[in-house]
Amino acid sequence: MRAAGFTGALGSTLPVPDADGRLVMALAGYGTQATRARGRFHLAAAAAALPDGAYRLEGLPHGRAAEEALGWLLAGYGFERYRTQSPQ
């Protein structure tokens, strides 16, 4: 982690590949309690930075899993149906 420059700062992401280069896990920075106090859905940045796939959220503080999962899901939603179409 240190060699990759991952500090755990809020919004940071470190994809971890296996020997063949396939993503096997990712670390998402959760910052400090003070940085988290300024907002919600802190894992949304990780969801936006990672490739599509199935992920499992682990190690969240007690009582935070539902809100962080919602932020993760909202980050992946495109709102395409209601977006104004740009002229071709």
Short mmCIF file of N, CA and C in Angstrom, two decimals:
data_model
loop_
_atom_site.label_atom_id
_atom_site.label_comp_id
_atom_site.label_asym_id
_atom_site.label_seq_id
_atom_site.Cartn_x
_atom_site.Cartn_y
_atom_site.Cartn_z
N MET A 1 0.82 -1.18 0.00
CA MET A 1 0.00 0.00 0.00
C MET A 1 0.87 1.25 0.00
N ARG A 2 1.87 1.23 0.81
CA ARG A 2 2.75 2.40 0.90
C ARG A 2 3.45 2.64 -0.43
N ALA A 3 3.93 1.58 -1.08
CA ALA A 3 4.63 1.72 -2.36
C ALA A 3 3.71 2.30 -3.44
N ALA A 4 2.42 2.03 -3.33
CA ALA A 4 1.46 2.54 -4.31
C ALA A 4 0.99 3.94 -3.96
N GLY A 5 1.40 4.45 -2.81
CA GLY A 5 1.01 5.79 -2.39
C GLY A 5 -0.38 5.87 -1.78
N PHE A 6 -0.94 4.73 -1.41
CA PHE A 6 -2.28 4.72 -0.82
C PHE A 6 -2.17 5.11 0.65
N THR A 7 -2.89 6.15 1.03
CA THR A 7 -2.84 6.64 2.41
C THR A 7 -4.11 6.38 3.19
N GLY A 8 -5.17 5.98 2.50
CA GLY A 8 -6.45 5.80 3.17
C GLY A 8 -7.26 7.07 3.26
N ALA A 9 -6.81 8.11 2.57
CA ALA A 9 -7.54 9.38 2.58
C ALA A 9 -8.93 9.19 1.99
N LEU A 10 -9.86 9.96 2.48
CA LEU A 10 -11.24 9.89 2.02
C LEU A 10 -11.29 10.08 0.51
N GLY A 11 -11.95 9.15 -0.17
CA GLY A 11 -12.08 9.23 -1.62
C GLY A 11 -10.99 8.55 -2.41
N SER A 12 -9.94 8.09 -1.74
CA SER A 12 -8.86 7.40 -2.46
C SER A 12 -9.21 5.94 -2.68
N THR A 13 -8.64 5.36 -3.72
CA THR A 13 -8.92 3.96 -4.07
C THR A 13 -7.64 3.29 -4.51
N LEU A 14 -7.44 2.06 -4.08
CA LEU A 14 -6.29 1.27 -4.51
C LEU A 14 -6.78 -0.08 -5.02
N PRO A 15 -6.84 -0.27 -6.35
CA PRO A 15 -7.17 -1.59 -6.90
C PRO A 15 -6.01 -2.55 -6.64
N VAL A 16 -6.31 -3.78 -6.26
CA VAL A 16 -5.29 -4.78 -5.96
C VAL A 16 -5.47 -5.94 -6.94
N PRO A 17 -4.54 -6.09 -7.90
CA PRO A 17 -4.64 -7.18 -8.87
C PRO A 17 -3.95 -8.45 -8.38
N ASP A 18 -4.31 -9.58 -9.01
CA ASP A 18 -3.59 -10.82 -8.75
C ASP A 18 -2.38 -10.87 -9.69
N ALA A 19 -1.67 -11.99 -9.71
CA ALA A 19 -0.46 -12.12 -10.52
C ALA A 19 -0.74 -11.98 -12.02
N ASP A 20 -1.97 -12.26 -12.43
CA ASP A 20 -2.35 -12.15 -13.84
C ASP A 20 -2.93 -10.78 -14.19
N GLY A 21 -2.99 -9.89 -13.21
CA GLY A 21 -3.50 -8.55 -13.46
C GLY A 21 -4.99 -8.38 -13.28
N ARG A 22 -5.67 -9.45 -12.85
CA ARG A 22 -7.12 -9.35 -12.62
C ARG A 22 -7.38 -8.74 -11.25
N LEU A 23 -8.36 -7.88 -11.18
CA LEU A 23 -8.71 -7.24 -9.92
C LEU A 23 -9.29 -8.28 -8.96
N VAL A 24 -8.67 -8.41 -7.79
CA VAL A 24 -9.16 -9.37 -6.80
C VAL A 24 -9.74 -8.66 -5.57
N MET A 25 -9.34 -7.42 -5.38
CA MET A 25 -9.89 -6.63 -4.28
C MET A 25 -9.49 -5.19 -4.50
N ALA A 26 -10.14 -4.31 -3.77
CA ALA A 26 -9.80 -2.90 -3.84
C ALA A 26 -9.91 -2.32 -2.44
N LEU A 27 -9.01 -1.42 -2.13
CA LEU A 27 -9.07 -0.71 -0.86
C LEU A 27 -9.63 0.67 -1.13
N ALA A 28 -10.55 1.09 -0.30
CA ALA A 28 -11.15 2.42 -0.45
C ALA A 28 -10.83 3.22 0.80
N GLY A 29 -10.25 4.39 0.60
CA GLY A 29 -9.93 5.25 1.74
C GLY A 29 -11.19 5.77 2.41
N TYR A 30 -11.20 5.73 3.72
CA TYR A 30 -12.37 6.17 4.47
C TYR A 30 -12.05 7.40 5.31
N GLY A 31 -10.82 7.87 5.22
CA GLY A 31 -10.44 9.11 5.89
C GLY A 31 -10.56 9.06 7.40
N THR A 32 -10.61 10.24 7.97
CA THR A 32 -10.75 10.37 9.42
C THR A 32 -12.19 10.70 9.77
N GLN A 33 -12.51 10.59 11.02
CA GLN A 33 -13.87 10.93 11.44
C GLN A 33 -14.17 12.39 11.12
N ALA A 34 -13.18 13.26 11.26
CA ALA A 34 -13.39 14.68 10.96
C ALA A 34 -13.70 14.91 9.49
N THR A 35 -13.00 14.22 8.58
CA THR A 35 -13.28 14.42 7.15
C THR A 35 -14.61 13.81 6.76
N ARG A 36 -14.98 12.71 7.39
CA ARG A 36 -16.28 12.09 7.10
C ARG A 36 -17.44 12.91 7.62
N ALA A 37 -17.22 13.72 8.63
CA ALA A 37 -18.30 14.52 9.23
C ALA A 37 -18.82 15.58 8.27
N ARG A 38 -18.07 15.88 7.21
CA ARG A 38 -18.47 16.95 6.29
C ARG A 38 -19.34 16.47 5.13
N GLY A 39 -19.73 15.21 5.12
CA GLY A 39 -20.53 14.75 3.99
C GLY A 39 -21.14 13.39 4.23
N ARG A 40 -21.67 12.81 3.15
CA ARG A 40 -22.28 11.49 3.19
C ARG A 40 -21.81 10.69 1.99
N PHE A 41 -22.15 9.43 1.99
CA PHE A 41 -21.87 8.54 0.86
C PHE A 41 -20.38 8.54 0.49
N HIS A 42 -19.54 8.30 1.45
CA HIS A 42 -18.09 8.44 1.28
C HIS A 42 -17.47 7.41 0.35
N LEU A 43 -18.12 6.28 0.14
CA LEU A 43 -17.56 5.27 -0.75
C LEU A 43 -18.00 5.44 -2.20
N ALA A 44 -18.79 6.46 -2.47
CA ALA A 44 -19.24 6.70 -3.84
C ALA A 44 -18.06 6.96 -4.77
N ALA A 45 -17.03 7.63 -4.29
CA ALA A 45 -15.85 7.90 -5.13
C ALA A 45 -15.17 6.60 -5.53
N ALA A 46 -15.12 5.64 -4.62
CA ALA A 46 -14.51 4.35 -4.94
C ALA A 46 -15.34 3.62 -5.99
N ALA A 47 -16.65 3.67 -5.84
CA ALA A 47 -17.53 3.01 -6.81
C ALA A 47 -17.33 3.59 -8.20
N ALA A 48 -17.15 4.89 -8.29
CA ALA A 48 -16.96 5.54 -9.58
C ALA A 48 -15.59 5.24 -10.17
N ALA A 49 -14.59 4.98 -9.32
CA ALA A 49 -13.22 4.77 -9.79
C ALA A 49 -12.94 3.33 -10.21
N LEU A 50 -13.74 2.39 -9.74
CA LEU A 50 -13.48 0.98 -10.00
C LEU A 50 -14.27 0.47 -11.20
N PRO A 51 -13.76 -0.57 -11.86
CA PRO A 51 -14.50 -1.14 -12.98
C PRO A 51 -15.78 -1.82 -12.50
N ASP A 52 -16.71 -1.99 -13.42
CA ASP A 52 -17.95 -2.70 -13.08
C ASP A 52 -17.61 -4.08 -12.54
N GLY A 53 -18.37 -4.53 -11.58
CA GLY A 53 -18.14 -5.84 -11.01
C GLY A 53 -18.93 -6.00 -9.73
N ALA A 54 -18.76 -7.14 -9.09
CA ALA A 54 -19.42 -7.41 -7.82
C ALA A 54 -18.40 -7.15 -6.71
N TYR A 55 -18.77 -6.33 -5.77
CA TYR A 55 -17.89 -5.97 -4.66
C TYR A 55 -18.59 -6.24 -3.34
N ARG A 56 -17.79 -6.47 -2.30
CA ARG A 56 -18.32 -6.66 -0.95
C ARG A 56 -17.70 -5.58 -0.07
N LEU A 57 -18.53 -4.84 0.63
CA LEU A 57 -18.05 -3.79 1.52
C LEU A 57 -17.76 -4.41 2.88
N GLU A 58 -16.54 -4.22 3.36
CA GLU A 58 -16.13 -4.78 4.65
C GLU A 58 -15.45 -3.72 5.48
N GLY A 59 -15.50 -3.89 6.77
CA GLY A 59 -14.74 -3.05 7.68
C GLY A 59 -15.34 -1.67 7.94
N LEU A 60 -16.62 -1.50 7.65
CA LEU A 60 -17.25 -0.20 7.90
C LEU A 60 -17.59 -0.05 9.37
N PRO A 61 -17.56 1.18 9.87
CA PRO A 61 -17.96 1.40 11.26
C PRO A 61 -19.41 0.97 11.49
N HIS A 62 -19.70 0.57 12.70
CA HIS A 62 -21.04 0.11 13.07
C HIS A 62 -22.08 1.15 12.67
N GLY A 63 -23.14 0.69 12.02
CA GLY A 63 -24.24 1.56 11.66
C GLY A 63 -24.05 2.34 10.37
N ARG A 64 -22.96 2.12 9.64
CA ARG A 64 -22.69 2.90 8.42
C ARG A 64 -22.91 2.10 7.14
N ALA A 65 -23.10 0.82 7.23
CA ALA A 65 -23.15 -0.03 6.03
C ALA A 65 -24.28 0.36 5.08
N ALA A 66 -25.48 0.60 5.60
CA ALA A 66 -26.62 0.90 4.72
C ALA A 66 -26.40 2.19 3.95
N GLU A 67 -25.96 3.24 4.63
CA GLU A 67 -25.76 4.52 3.94
C GLU A 67 -24.61 4.44 2.94
N GLU A 68 -23.54 3.76 3.28
CA GLU A 68 -22.42 3.65 2.35
C GLU A 68 -22.79 2.78 1.15
N ALA A 69 -23.57 1.74 1.37
CA ALA A 69 -24.03 0.92 0.25
C ALA A 69 -24.93 1.73 -0.68
N LEU A 70 -25.79 2.57 -0.11
CA LEU A 70 -26.64 3.43 -0.93
C LEU A 70 -25.80 4.40 -1.76
N GLY A 71 -24.79 4.99 -1.16
CA GLY A 71 -23.90 5.88 -1.90
C GLY A 71 -23.19 5.16 -3.03
N TRP A 72 -22.76 3.94 -2.76
CA TRP A 72 -22.10 3.11 -3.78
C TRP A 72 -23.05 2.87 -4.96
N LEU A 73 -24.28 2.52 -4.64
CA LEU A 73 -25.26 2.26 -5.70
C LEU A 73 -25.62 3.52 -6.48
N LEU A 74 -25.79 4.63 -5.80
CA LEU A 74 -26.11 5.88 -6.48
C LEU A 74 -24.98 6.32 -7.41
N ALA A 75 -23.74 6.04 -7.02
CA ALA A 75 -22.60 6.41 -7.87
C ALA A 75 -22.62 5.65 -9.18
N GLY A 76 -23.21 4.47 -9.18
CA GLY A 76 -23.25 3.67 -10.40
C GLY A 76 -24.45 3.93 -11.28
N TYR A 77 -25.36 4.74 -10.80
CA TYR A 77 -26.58 5.00 -11.57
C TYR A 77 -26.34 6.17 -12.51
N GLY A 78 -26.73 6.02 -13.77
CA GLY A 78 -26.40 7.03 -14.77
C GLY A 78 -27.42 8.13 -14.97
N PHE A 79 -28.63 8.01 -14.46
CA PHE A 79 -29.66 9.02 -14.65
C PHE A 79 -29.87 9.34 -16.13
N GLU A 80 -29.60 8.39 -17.00
CA GLU A 80 -29.69 8.62 -18.44
C GLU A 80 -31.10 8.95 -18.90
N ARG A 81 -32.08 8.38 -18.29
CA ARG A 81 -33.46 8.59 -18.73
C ARG A 81 -33.87 10.06 -18.66
N TYR A 82 -33.35 10.78 -17.70
CA TYR A 82 -33.77 12.16 -17.49
C TYR A 82 -32.73 13.19 -17.94
N ARG A 83 -31.63 12.73 -18.46
CA ARG A 83 -30.57 13.64 -18.90
C ARG A 83 -30.96 14.27 -20.23
N THR A 84 -30.70 15.55 -20.38
CA THR A 84 -30.95 16.25 -21.64
C THR A 84 -30.01 15.71 -22.69
N GLN A 85 -30.56 15.36 -23.83
CA GLN A 85 -29.74 14.84 -24.92
C GLN A 85 -29.05 16.00 -25.63
N SER A 86 -27.77 15.87 -25.86
CA SER A 86 -27.05 16.93 -26.59
C SER A 86 -27.32 16.78 -28.08
N PRO A 87 -27.37 17.90 -28.80
CA PRO A 87 -27.62 17.83 -30.25
C PRO A 87 -26.53 17.05 -30.96
N GLN A 88 -26.90 16.33 -31.98
CA GLN A 88 -25.94 15.50 -32.73
C GLN A 88 -25.23 16.30 -33.78
#
